mmCIF file with all atom_site columns, C-alpha atoms in Angstrom:
data_model
loop_
_atom_site.group_PDB
_atom_site.id
_atom_site.type_symbol
_atom_site.label_atom_id
_atom_site.label_alt_id
_atom_site.label_comp_id
_atom_site.label_asym_id
_atom_site.label_entity_id
_atom_site.label_seq_id
_atom_site.pdbx_PDB_ins_code
_atom_site.Cartn_x
_atom_site.Cartn_y
_atom_site.Cartn_z
_atom_site.occupancy
_atom_site.B_iso_or_equiv
_atom_site.pdbx_formal_charge
_atom_site.auth_seq_id
_atom_site.auth_comp_id
_atom_site.auth_asym_id
_atom_site.auth_atom_id
_atom_site.pdbx_PDB_model_num
ATOM 1   C CA . MET A 1 1   ? 0.000   0.000  0.000  1.00 50.00 ? 180 MET A CA 1
ATOM 2   C CA . ASP A 1 2   ? 1.525   3.338  -1.077 1.00 57.00 ? 181 ASP A CA 1
ATOM 3   C CA . THR A 1 3   ? 1.683   6.518  0.989  1.00 62.00 ? 182 THR A CA 1
ATOM 4   C CA . HIS A 1 4   ? -1.382  7.984  -0.723 1.00 59.00 ? 183 HIS A CA 1
ATOM 5   C CA . GLU A 1 5   ? -3.485  4.930  0.167  1.00 63.00 ? 184 GLU A CA 1
ATOM 6   C CA . ASN A 1 6   ? -2.161  4.920  3.729  1.00 66.00 ? 185 ASN A CA 1
ATOM 7   C CA . ARG A 1 7   ? -3.146  8.544  4.102  1.00 63.00 ? 186 ARG A CA 1
ATOM 8   C CA . ALA A 1 8   ? -6.587  7.844  2.656  1.00 64.00 ? 187 ALA A CA 1
ATOM 9   C CA . GLU A 1 9   ? -7.183  4.980  5.086  1.00 71.00 ? 188 GLU A CA 1
ATOM 10  C CA . GLU A 1 10  ? -5.925  7.044  8.036  1.00 71.00 ? 189 GLU A CA 1
ATOM 11  C CA . VAL A 1 11  ? -8.238  9.959  7.245  1.00 66.00 ? 190 VAL A CA 1
ATOM 12  C CA . LEU A 1 12  ? -11.230 7.691  6.667  1.00 73.00 ? 191 LEU A CA 1
ATOM 13  C CA . ASN A 1 13  ? -10.609 5.959  9.990  1.00 76.00 ? 192 ASN A CA 1
ATOM 14  C CA . ILE A 1 14  ? -10.532 9.315  11.765 1.00 74.00 ? 193 ILE A CA 1
ATOM 15  C CA . TYR A 1 15  ? -13.773 10.309 10.027 1.00 74.00 ? 194 TYR A CA 1
ATOM 16  C CA . ASN A 1 16  ? -15.479 7.034  11.022 1.00 77.00 ? 195 ASN A CA 1
ATOM 17  C CA . GLU A 1 17  ? -14.364 7.484  14.627 1.00 82.00 ? 196 GLU A CA 1
ATOM 18  C CA . SER A 1 18  ? -15.760 11.005 14.608 1.00 82.00 ? 197 SER A CA 1
ATOM 19  C CA . GLU A 1 19  ? -19.033 9.797  13.131 1.00 84.00 ? 198 GLU A CA 1
ATOM 20  C CA . ASN A 1 20  ? -19.376 7.086  15.786 1.00 85.00 ? 199 ASN A CA 1
ATOM 21  C CA . LYS A 1 21  ? -18.668 9.633  18.536 1.00 89.00 ? 200 LYS A CA 1
ATOM 22  C CA . ILE A 1 22  ? -21.300 12.005 17.100 1.00 89.00 ? 201 ILE A CA 1
ATOM 23  C CA . LYS A 1 23  ? -23.901 9.205  17.115 1.00 90.00 ? 202 LYS A CA 1
ATOM 24  C CA . SER A 1 24  ? -22.912 8.182  20.630 1.00 90.00 ? 203 SER A CA 1
ATOM 25  C CA . ASP A 1 25  ? -23.147 11.762 21.929 1.00 91.00 ? 204 ASP A CA 1
ATOM 26  C CA . ALA A 1 26  ? -26.586 12.163 20.335 1.00 92.00 ? 205 ALA A CA 1
ATOM 27  C CA . ILE A 1 27  ? -27.847 8.965  21.978 1.00 93.00 ? 206 ILE A CA 1
ATOM 28  C CA . ILE A 1 28  ? -26.472 10.061 25.355 1.00 94.00 ? 207 ILE A CA 1
ATOM 29  C CA . SER A 1 29  ? -28.086 13.523 25.052 1.00 94.00 ? 208 SER A CA 1
ATOM 30  C CA . ARG A 1 30  ? -31.458 11.976 24.213 1.00 93.00 ? 209 ARG A CA 1
ATOM 31  C CA . ALA A 1 31  ? -31.134 9.458  27.046 1.00 95.00 ? 210 ALA A CA 1
ATOM 32  C CA . LEU A 1 32  ? -30.339 12.292 29.473 1.00 95.00 ? 211 LEU A CA 1
ATOM 33  C CA . ALA A 1 33  ? -33.456 14.192 28.371 1.00 95.00 ? 212 ALA A CA 1
ATOM 34  C CA . ASP A 1 34  ? -35.560 11.047 28.906 1.00 95.00 ? 213 ASP A CA 1
ATOM 35  C CA . LYS A 1 35  ? -33.946 10.484 32.312 1.00 96.00 ? 214 LYS A CA 1
ATOM 36  C CA . ILE A 1 36  ? -34.776 14.028 33.442 1.00 96.00 ? 215 ILE A CA 1
ATOM 37  C CA . THR A 1 37  ? -38.391 13.545 32.317 1.00 96.00 ? 216 THR A CA 1
ATOM 38  C CA . THR A 1 38  ? -38.759 10.159 34.001 1.00 96.00 ? 217 THR A CA 1
ATOM 39  C CA . GLU A 1 39  ? -37.166 11.211 37.295 1.00 96.00 ? 218 GLU A CA 1
ATOM 40  C CA . ALA A 1 40  ? -39.198 14.425 37.560 1.00 96.00 ? 219 ALA A CA 1
ATOM 41  C CA . ILE A 1 41  ? -42.473 12.600 36.819 1.00 96.00 ? 220 ILE A CA 1
ATOM 42  C CA . ASP A 1 42  ? -41.685 9.693  39.169 1.00 96.00 ? 221 ASP A CA 1
ATOM 43  C CA . GLU A 1 43  ? -40.829 12.052 42.030 1.00 95.00 ? 222 GLU A CA 1
ATOM 44  C CA . LYS A 1 44  ? -43.923 14.121 41.348 1.00 95.00 ? 223 LYS A CA 1
ATOM 45  C CA . VAL A 1 45  ? -46.226 11.080 41.244 1.00 96.00 ? 224 VAL A CA 1
ATOM 46  C CA . ASP A 1 46  ? -44.694 9.581  44.411 1.00 95.00 ? 225 ASP A CA 1
ATOM 47  C CA . ALA A 1 47  ? -45.046 12.872 46.291 1.00 94.00 ? 226 ALA A CA 1
ATOM 48  C CA . GLN A 1 48  ? -48.665 13.266 45.217 1.00 95.00 ? 227 GLN A CA 1
ATOM 49  C CA . LEU A 1 49  ? -49.524 9.697  46.177 1.00 95.00 ? 228 LEU A CA 1
ATOM 50  C CA . ASN A 1 50  ? -47.896 10.139 49.577 1.00 95.00 ? 229 ASN A CA 1
ATOM 51  C CA . SER A 1 51  ? -49.874 13.342 50.073 1.00 94.00 ? 230 SER A CA 1
ATOM 52  C CA . ILE A 1 52  ? -53.121 11.488 49.353 1.00 95.00 ? 231 ILE A CA 1
ATOM 53  C CA . LYS A 1 53  ? -52.169 8.709  51.768 1.00 93.00 ? 232 LYS A CA 1
ATOM 54  C CA . VAL A 1 54  ? -51.484 11.252 54.527 1.00 93.00 ? 233 VAL A CA 1
ATOM 55  C CA . GLN A 1 55  ? -54.842 12.941 53.967 1.00 91.00 ? 234 GLN A CA 1
ATOM 56  C CA . ILE A 1 56  ? -56.690 9.614  54.070 1.00 90.00 ? 235 ILE A CA 1
ATOM 57  C CA . HIS A 1 57  ? -54.817 8.620  57.220 1.00 87.00 ? 236 HIS A CA 1
ATOM 58  C CA . GLU A 1 58  ? -55.865 11.893 58.860 1.00 84.00 ? 237 GLU A CA 1
ATOM 59  C CA . ILE A 1 59  ? -59.511 11.157 58.043 1.00 83.00 ? 238 ILE A CA 1
ATOM 60  C CA . ASN A 1 60  ? -59.382 7.588  59.267 1.00 84.00 ? 239 ASN A CA 1
ATOM 61  C CA . PRO A 1 61  ? -56.146 5.725  60.143 1.00 85.00 ? 240 PRO A CA 1
ATOM 62  C CA . ASN A 1 62  ? -58.078 2.450  60.065 1.00 84.00 ? 241 ASN A CA 1
ATOM 63  C CA . PHE A 1 63  ? -59.694 2.922  56.672 1.00 86.00 ? 242 PHE A CA 1
ATOM 64  C CA . LYS A 1 64  ? -58.033 -0.261 55.396 1.00 85.00 ? 243 LYS A CA 1
ATOM 65  C CA . ASP A 1 65  ? -60.211 -2.243 57.771 1.00 77.00 ? 244 ASP A CA 1
ATOM 66  C CA . ASP A 1 66  ? -63.220 -1.318 55.644 1.00 78.00 ? 245 ASP A CA 1
ATOM 67  C CA . LYS A 1 67  ? -62.107 -3.653 52.856 1.00 81.00 ? 246 LYS A CA 1
ATOM 68  C CA . LYS A 1 68  ? -65.007 -3.057 50.473 1.00 84.00 ? 247 LYS A CA 1
ATOM 69  C CA . TYR A 1 69  ? -64.730 0.724  50.339 1.00 89.00 ? 248 TYR A CA 1
ATOM 70  C CA . TYR A 1 70  ? -60.960 0.657  50.684 1.00 91.00 ? 249 TYR A CA 1
ATOM 71  C CA . GLU A 1 71  ? -60.647 -1.367 47.470 1.00 93.00 ? 250 GLU A CA 1
ATOM 72  C CA . ILE A 1 72  ? -63.047 0.988  45.674 1.00 94.00 ? 251 ILE A CA 1
ATOM 73  C CA . ALA A 1 73  ? -61.107 4.032  46.861 1.00 94.00 ? 252 ALA A CA 1
ATOM 74  C CA . LYS A 1 74  ? -57.799 2.379  45.959 1.00 94.00 ? 253 LYS A CA 1
ATOM 75  C CA . GLN A 1 75  ? -58.927 1.680  42.394 1.00 95.00 ? 254 GLN A CA 1
ATOM 76  C CA . THR A 1 76  ? -60.333 5.195  42.012 1.00 96.00 ? 255 THR A CA 1
ATOM 77  C CA . ILE A 1 77  ? -57.062 6.717  43.203 1.00 97.00 ? 256 ILE A CA 1
ATOM 78  C CA . GLN A 1 78  ? -55.059 4.458  40.868 1.00 97.00 ? 257 GLN A CA 1
ATOM 79  C CA . ASP A 1 79  ? -57.171 5.602  37.913 1.00 97.00 ? 258 ASP A CA 1
ATOM 80  C CA . SER A 1 80  ? -56.696 9.240  38.935 1.00 96.00 ? 259 SER A CA 1
ATOM 81  C CA . MET A 1 81  ? -52.941 8.783  39.350 1.00 97.00 ? 260 MET A CA 1
ATOM 82  C CA . LYS A 1 82  ? -52.776 7.317  35.833 1.00 96.00 ? 261 LYS A CA 1
ATOM 83  C CA . ARG A 1 83  ? -54.492 10.421 34.432 1.00 95.00 ? 262 ARG A CA 1
ATOM 84  C CA . TYR A 1 84  ? -52.196 12.580 36.564 1.00 96.00 ? 263 TYR A CA 1
ATOM 85  C CA . GLU A 1 85  ? -49.114 10.868 35.136 1.00 96.00 ? 264 GLU A CA 1
ATOM 86  C CA . ASP A 1 86  ? -50.485 11.069 31.578 1.00 95.00 ? 265 ASP A CA 1
ATOM 87  C CA . ASN A 1 87  ? -50.893 14.829 32.029 1.00 95.00 ? 266 ASN A CA 1
ATOM 88  C CA . LEU A 1 88  ? -47.252 15.119 33.040 1.00 96.00 ? 267 LEU A CA 1
ATOM 89  C CA . LEU A 1 89  ? -46.144 13.074 30.036 1.00 95.00 ? 268 LEU A CA 1
ATOM 90  C CA . THR A 1 90  ? -48.239 15.301 27.778 1.00 94.00 ? 269 THR A CA 1
ATOM 91  C CA . LEU A 1 91  ? -46.629 18.353 29.370 1.00 95.00 ? 270 LEU A CA 1
ATOM 92  C CA . SER A 1 92  ? -43.100 17.032 28.857 1.00 95.00 ? 271 SER A CA 1
ATOM 93  C CA . LYS A 1 93  ? -43.542 15.930 25.220 1.00 95.00 ? 272 LYS A CA 1
ATOM 94  C CA . PRO A 1 94  ? -43.185 19.375 23.525 1.00 95.00 ? 273 PRO A CA 1
ATOM 95  C CA . PHE A 1 95  ? -39.975 19.962 25.486 1.00 96.00 ? 274 PHE A CA 1
ATOM 96  C CA . ASP A 1 96  ? -38.562 16.570 24.504 1.00 96.00 ? 275 ASP A CA 1
ATOM 97  C CA . ASP A 1 97  ? -39.598 17.053 20.865 1.00 96.00 ? 276 ASP A CA 1
ATOM 98  C CA . GLN A 1 98  ? -37.704 20.354 20.745 1.00 96.00 ? 277 GLN A CA 1
ATOM 99  C CA . ILE A 1 99  ? -34.698 18.772 22.408 1.00 96.00 ? 278 ILE A CA 1
ATOM 100 C CA . GLU A 1 100 ? -34.701 15.903 19.901 1.00 95.00 ? 279 GLU A CA 1
ATOM 101 C CA . LYS A 1 101 ? -34.719 18.361 16.969 1.00 95.00 ? 280 LYS A CA 1
ATOM 102 C CA . LEU A 1 102 ? -31.803 20.267 18.482 1.00 96.00 ? 281 LEU A CA 1
ATOM 103 C CA . ILE A 1 103 ? -29.855 17.043 19.044 1.00 95.00 ? 282 ILE A CA 1
ATOM 104 C CA . LEU A 1 104 ? -30.355 16.087 15.388 1.00 94.00 ? 283 LEU A CA 1
ATOM 105 C CA . GLU A 1 105 ? -29.314 19.557 14.242 1.00 94.00 ? 284 GLU A CA 1
ATOM 106 C CA . LYS A 1 106 ? -26.184 19.361 16.362 1.00 94.00 ? 285 LYS A CA 1
ATOM 107 C CA . ALA A 1 107 ? -25.352 15.924 14.937 1.00 93.00 ? 286 ALA A CA 1
ATOM 108 C CA . GLU A 1 108 ? -25.775 17.250 11.388 1.00 91.00 ? 287 GLU A CA 1
ATOM 109 C CA . ILE A 1 109 ? -23.457 20.192 12.075 1.00 91.00 ? 288 ILE A CA 1
ATOM 110 C CA . GLU A 1 110 ? -20.836 17.956 13.689 1.00 89.00 ? 289 GLU A CA 1
ATOM 111 C CA . THR A 1 111 ? -21.066 15.530 10.763 1.00 87.00 ? 290 THR A CA 1
ATOM 112 C CA . SER A 1 112 ? -20.572 18.432 8.359  1.00 86.00 ? 291 SER A CA 1
ATOM 113 C CA . ILE A 1 113 ? -17.491 19.557 10.289 1.00 84.00 ? 292 ILE A CA 1
ATOM 114 C CA . ALA A 1 114 ? -16.115 16.013 10.140 1.00 80.00 ? 293 ALA A CA 1
ATOM 115 C CA . GLY A 1 115 ? -16.819 15.955 6.398  1.00 78.00 ? 294 GLY A CA 1
ATOM 116 C CA . ASP A 1 116 ? -14.921 19.208 5.953  1.00 76.00 ? 295 ASP A CA 1
ATOM 117 C CA . PHE A 1 117 ? -12.007 17.636 7.792  1.00 70.00 ? 296 PHE A CA 1
ATOM 118 C CA . LEU A 1 118 ? -12.113 14.701 5.387  1.00 71.00 ? 297 LEU A CA 1
ATOM 119 C CA . ALA A 1 119 ? -12.192 17.020 2.381  1.00 68.00 ? 298 ALA A CA 1
ATOM 120 C CA . GLU A 1 120 ? -9.360  19.205 3.633  1.00 69.00 ? 299 GLU A CA 1
ATOM 121 C CA . ASN A 1 121 ? -7.116  16.265 4.447  1.00 63.00 ? 300 ASN A CA 1
ATOM 122 C CA . TYR A 1 122 ? -7.768  13.979 1.514  1.00 60.00 ? 301 TYR A CA 1
ATOM 123 C CA . LEU A 1 123 ? -10.337 14.827 -1.161 1.00 55.00 ? 302 LEU A CA 1
ATOM 124 C CA . LYS A 1 124 ? -8.817  18.209 -2.057 1.00 56.00 ? 303 LYS A CA 1
ATOM 125 C CA . GLU A 1 125 ? -5.119  18.816 -2.151 1.00 52.00 ? 304 GLU A CA 1
ATOM 126 C CA . ASN A 1 126 ? -5.054  22.378 -3.450 1.00 46.00 ? 305 ASN A CA 1
ATOM 127 C CA . HIS A 1 127 ? -7.060  25.187 -1.832 1.00 50.00 ? 306 HIS A CA 1
ATOM 128 C CA . GLU A 1 128 ? -7.152  28.799 -2.723 1.00 49.00 ? 307 GLU A CA 1
ATOM 129 C CA . ASN A 1 129 ? -6.671  31.195 0.187  1.00 48.00 ? 308 ASN A CA 1
ATOM 130 C CA . SER A 1 130 ? -10.145 32.642 -0.226 1.00 48.00 ? 309 SER A CA 1
ATOM 131 C CA . GLU A 1 131 ? -11.675 29.177 0.004  1.00 53.00 ? 310 GLU A CA 1
ATOM 132 C CA . GLU A 1 132 ? -9.653  28.410 3.119  1.00 57.00 ? 311 GLU A CA 1
ATOM 133 C CA . GLU A 1 133 ? -10.837 31.605 4.764  1.00 56.00 ? 312 GLU A CA 1
ATOM 134 C CA . ASN A 1 134 ? -14.441 30.764 3.933  1.00 55.00 ? 313 ASN A CA 1
ATOM 135 C CA . LYS A 1 135 ? -14.069 27.311 5.423  1.00 58.00 ? 314 LYS A CA 1
ATOM 136 C CA . LYS A 1 136 ? -12.574 28.750 8.616  1.00 61.00 ? 315 LYS A CA 1
ATOM 137 C CA . LYS A 1 137 ? -15.461 31.189 8.858  1.00 60.00 ? 316 LYS A CA 1
ATOM 138 C CA . VAL A 1 138 ? -18.047 28.418 8.335  1.00 64.00 ? 317 VAL A CA 1
ATOM 139 C CA . SER A 1 139 ? -16.285 26.211 10.878 1.00 77.00 ? 318 SER A CA 1
ATOM 140 C CA . LYS A 1 140 ? -16.275 29.013 13.456 1.00 82.00 ? 319 LYS A CA 1
ATOM 141 C CA . GLU A 1 141 ? -19.981 29.701 12.865 1.00 86.00 ? 320 GLU A CA 1
ATOM 142 C CA . SER A 1 142 ? -20.747 25.984 13.156 1.00 88.00 ? 321 SER A CA 1
ATOM 143 C CA . LYS A 1 143 ? -18.949 25.699 16.482 1.00 88.00 ? 322 LYS A CA 1
ATOM 144 C CA . GLU A 1 144 ? -20.764 28.761 17.798 1.00 92.00 ? 323 GLU A CA 1
ATOM 145 C CA . ARG A 1 145 ? -24.075 27.237 16.726 1.00 93.00 ? 324 ARG A CA 1
ATOM 146 C CA . ILE A 1 146 ? -23.191 24.012 18.565 1.00 94.00 ? 325 ILE A CA 1
ATOM 147 C CA . LYS A 1 147 ? -22.603 26.040 21.742 1.00 94.00 ? 326 LYS A CA 1
ATOM 148 C CA . GLU A 1 148 ? -25.990 27.706 21.264 1.00 96.00 ? 327 GLU A CA 1
ATOM 149 C CA . ILE A 1 149 ? -27.664 24.334 20.795 1.00 96.00 ? 328 ILE A CA 1
ATOM 150 C CA . ASP A 1 150 ? -26.036 22.900 23.932 1.00 96.00 ? 329 ASP A CA 1
ATOM 151 C CA . LYS A 1 151 ? -27.309 25.872 25.936 1.00 97.00 ? 330 LYS A CA 1
ATOM 152 C CA . LYS A 1 152 ? -30.806 25.576 24.461 1.00 97.00 ? 331 LYS A CA 1
ATOM 153 C CA . ILE A 1 153 ? -30.927 21.871 25.299 1.00 97.00 ? 332 ILE A CA 1
ATOM 154 C CA . LYS A 1 154 ? -29.870 22.563 28.891 1.00 96.00 ? 333 LYS A CA 1
ATOM 155 C CA . ASP A 1 155 ? -32.420 25.381 29.214 1.00 97.00 ? 334 ASP A CA 1
ATOM 156 C CA . LEU A 1 156 ? -35.210 23.199 27.813 1.00 97.00 ? 335 LEU A CA 1
ATOM 157 C CA . ASN A 1 157 ? -34.344 20.380 30.217 1.00 97.00 ? 336 ASN A CA 1
ATOM 158 C CA . ASP A 1 158 ? -34.409 22.844 33.129 1.00 97.00 ? 337 ASP A CA 1
ATOM 159 C CA . GLN A 1 159 ? -37.691 24.393 31.973 1.00 96.00 ? 338 GLN A CA 1
ATOM 160 C CA . LYS A 1 160 ? -39.234 20.952 31.519 1.00 97.00 ? 339 LYS A CA 1
ATOM 161 C CA . ASP A 1 161 ? -38.184 19.833 34.990 1.00 95.00 ? 340 ASP A CA 1
ATOM 162 C CA . GLU A 1 162 ? -39.639 22.992 36.542 1.00 95.00 ? 341 GLU A CA 1
ATOM 163 C CA . ALA A 1 163 ? -42.870 22.750 34.539 1.00 94.00 ? 342 ALA A CA 1
ATOM 164 C CA . ILE A 1 164 ? -43.427 19.139 35.586 1.00 95.00 ? 343 ILE A CA 1
ATOM 165 C CA . ARG A 1 165 ? -42.860 19.893 39.259 1.00 92.00 ? 344 ARG A CA 1
ATOM 166 C CA . LYS A 1 166 ? -45.222 22.883 39.223 1.00 91.00 ? 345 LYS A CA 1
ATOM 167 C CA . ALA A 1 167 ? -47.995 21.276 37.182 1.00 92.00 ? 346 ALA A CA 1
ATOM 168 C CA . MET A 1 168 ? -51.406 20.724 38.803 1.00 90.00 ? 347 MET A CA 1
ATOM 169 C CA . GLU A 1 169 ? -50.339 22.319 42.078 1.00 83.00 ? 348 GLU A CA 1
ATOM 170 C CA . GLU A 1 170 ? -52.128 24.805 44.260 1.00 66.00 ? 349 GLU A CA 1
ATOM 171 C CA . GLY A 1 171 ? -50.857 27.848 46.156 1.00 48.00 ? 350 GLY A CA 1
ATOM 172 C CA . ASN A 1 172 ? -47.076 28.094 46.049 1.00 39.00 ? 351 ASN A CA 1
ATOM 173 C CA . GLY A 1 173 ? -46.785 25.042 43.807 1.00 42.00 ? 352 GLY A CA 1
ATOM 174 C CA . ALA A 1 174 ? -45.395 22.662 46.418 1.00 39.00 ? 353 ALA A CA 1
ATOM 175 C CA . ILE A 1 175 ? -47.108 19.339 46.980 1.00 42.00 ? 354 ILE A CA 1
ATOM 176 C CA . GLN A 1 176 ? -48.352 19.541 50.509 1.00 43.00 ? 355 GLN A CA 1
ATOM 177 C CA . VAL A 1 177 ? -51.212 18.542 52.752 1.00 43.00 ? 356 VAL A CA 1
ATOM 178 C CA . ASN A 1 178 ? -53.579 21.307 53.746 1.00 48.00 ? 357 ASN A CA 1
ATOM 179 C CA . VAL A 1 179 ? -52.692 21.727 57.420 1.00 43.00 ? 358 VAL A CA 1
ATOM 180 C CA . LYS A 1 180 ? -55.806 23.704 58.356 1.00 48.00 ? 359 LYS A CA 1
ATOM 181 C CA . LYS A 1 181 ? -58.036 21.121 56.761 1.00 53.00 ? 360 LYS A CA 1
ATOM 182 C CA . ILE A 1 182 ? -56.278 18.363 58.692 1.00 50.00 ? 361 ILE A CA 1
ATOM 183 C CA . LYS A 1 183 ? -56.919 20.181 61.973 1.00 55.00 ? 362 LYS A CA 1
ATOM 184 C CA . VAL A 1 184 ? -60.582 20.442 61.047 1.00 54.00 ? 363 VAL A CA 1
ATOM 185 C CA . PHE A 1 185 ? -60.639 16.768 60.180 1.00 57.00 ? 364 PHE A CA 1
ATOM 186 C CA . LYS A 1 186 ? -59.301 15.892 63.612 1.00 57.00 ? 365 LYS A CA 1
ATOM 187 C CA . LYS A 1 187 ? -61.997 17.909 65.347 1.00 57.00 ? 366 LYS A CA 1
ATOM 188 C CA . ILE A 1 188 ? -64.942 16.616 63.350 1.00 55.00 ? 367 ILE A CA 1
ATOM 189 C CA . LYS A 1 189 ? -63.699 13.152 62.440 1.00 54.00 ? 368 LYS A CA 1
ATOM 190 C CA . ARG A 1 190 ? -65.862 11.366 65.033 1.00 51.00 ? 369 ARG A CA 1
ATOM 191 C CA . PHE A 1 191 ? -68.916 13.257 63.884 1.00 55.00 ? 370 PHE A CA 1
ATOM 192 C CA . PHE A 1 192 ? -68.359 12.177 60.273 1.00 51.00 ? 371 PHE A CA 1
ATOM 193 C CA . MET A 1 193 ? -67.619 8.613  61.321 1.00 54.00 ? 372 MET A CA 1
ATOM 194 C CA . VAL A 1 194 ? -71.043 8.450  63.009 1.00 39.00 ? 373 VAL A CA 1
ATOM 195 C CA . LYS A 1 195 ? -73.142 10.346 60.471 1.00 48.00 ? 374 LYS A CA 1
ATOM 196 C CA . LEU A 1 196 ? -71.382 9.193  57.289 1.00 59.00 ? 375 LEU A CA 1
ATOM 197 C CA . ASN A 1 197 ? -68.704 6.711  56.366 1.00 78.00 ? 376 ASN A CA 1
ATOM 198 C CA . SER A 1 198 ? -65.006 7.333  55.763 1.00 83.00 ? 377 SER A CA 1
ATOM 199 C CA . TYR A 1 199 ? -65.279 6.566  52.073 1.00 88.00 ? 378 TYR A CA 1
ATOM 200 C CA . LYS A 1 200 ? -67.688 9.457  51.442 1.00 86.00 ? 379 LYS A CA 1
ATOM 201 C CA . VAL A 1 201 ? -65.455 11.874 53.326 1.00 86.00 ? 380 VAL A CA 1
ATOM 202 C CA . ILE A 1 202 ? -62.396 10.683 51.397 1.00 89.00 ? 381 ILE A CA 1
ATOM 203 C CA . VAL A 1 203 ? -64.180 11.062 48.072 1.00 92.00 ? 382 VAL A CA 1
ATOM 204 C CA . LYS A 1 204 ? -65.432 14.535 48.959 1.00 88.00 ? 383 LYS A CA 1
ATOM 205 C CA . ASP A 1 205 ? -62.276 15.998 50.526 1.00 88.00 ? 384 ASP A CA 1
ATOM 206 C CA . VAL A 1 206 ? -59.439 14.044 48.911 1.00 93.00 ? 385 VAL A CA 1
ATOM 207 C CA . ILE A 1 207 ? -60.341 12.315 45.650 1.00 95.00 ? 386 ILE A CA 1
ATOM 208 C CA . ASN A 1 208 ? -62.685 14.908 44.144 1.00 95.00 ? 387 ASN A CA 1
ATOM 209 C CA . PRO A 1 209 ? -60.341 17.897 44.714 1.00 94.00 ? 388 PRO A CA 1
ATOM 210 C CA . PHE A 1 210 ? -57.507 15.868 43.212 1.00 95.00 ? 389 PHE A CA 1
ATOM 211 C CA . ASN A 1 211 ? -59.579 14.999 40.132 1.00 94.00 ? 390 ASN A CA 1
ATOM 212 C CA . GLU A 1 212 ? -60.579 18.641 39.755 1.00 93.00 ? 391 GLU A CA 1
ATOM 213 C CA . ARG A 1 213 ? -56.924 19.657 39.531 1.00 92.00 ? 392 ARG A CA 1
ATOM 214 C CA . ILE A 1 214 ? -56.344 16.988 36.891 1.00 93.00 ? 393 ILE A CA 1
ATOM 215 C CA . ASP A 1 215 ? -59.373 18.099 34.880 1.00 91.00 ? 394 ASP A CA 1
ATOM 216 C CA . LYS A 1 216 ? -58.370 21.771 35.024 1.00 89.00 ? 395 LYS A CA 1
ATOM 217 C CA . PHE A 1 217 ? -54.996 20.838 33.595 1.00 87.00 ? 396 PHE A CA 1
ATOM 218 C CA . ASN A 1 218 ? -56.678 18.976 30.719 1.00 65.00 ? 397 ASN A CA 1
ATOM 219 C CA . VAL A 1 219 ? -58.818 22.012 29.903 1.00 52.00 ? 398 VAL A CA 1
ATOM 220 C CA . SER A 1 220 ? -55.840 24.372 29.960 1.00 53.00 ? 399 SER A CA 1
#
């Protein structure tokens, strides 16, 4: 194999390595975006479910003993939590779609830069100065665009995380149990336990308000 062929093989190997790295980086960036979505939604769902459990416990710590109504309430809450999670997935999708487009754009730019490297080092042996200057200018602009894309991706991930955590919340946006309502529950719990049953109280003061927040999100 002559020197020319050796050089051709060397340059092509470098290009292939660059291409594989570009693909790998794109996959990692997309996986990171998915991870941020999944973790934010999982934490949000867990916190909301724990909040519901606390509220039910404050109404009646022994509600599980009423197996019939407990199972009904459990299934109702599970259905509501599924809608709650679906809302969060719907909320995150536009962010992830934008991120995916930016990742693809970045990969295209990086592939173009790698192609320019291939051309400069093998395909073309003679360059005019003006052409070289143009290539340097394009390369600089491409690298600046990559920096912009990286920042946009980070900003979108941050905005998505914040949007998920604030979605379907009341007041200051933090998932929390209404302390005043709990104090009222403690005072009138025995009265409700005599006049009504725990299930009706739970539906009225826990499940229905939760479903209303979910429905308002769907409308908006």
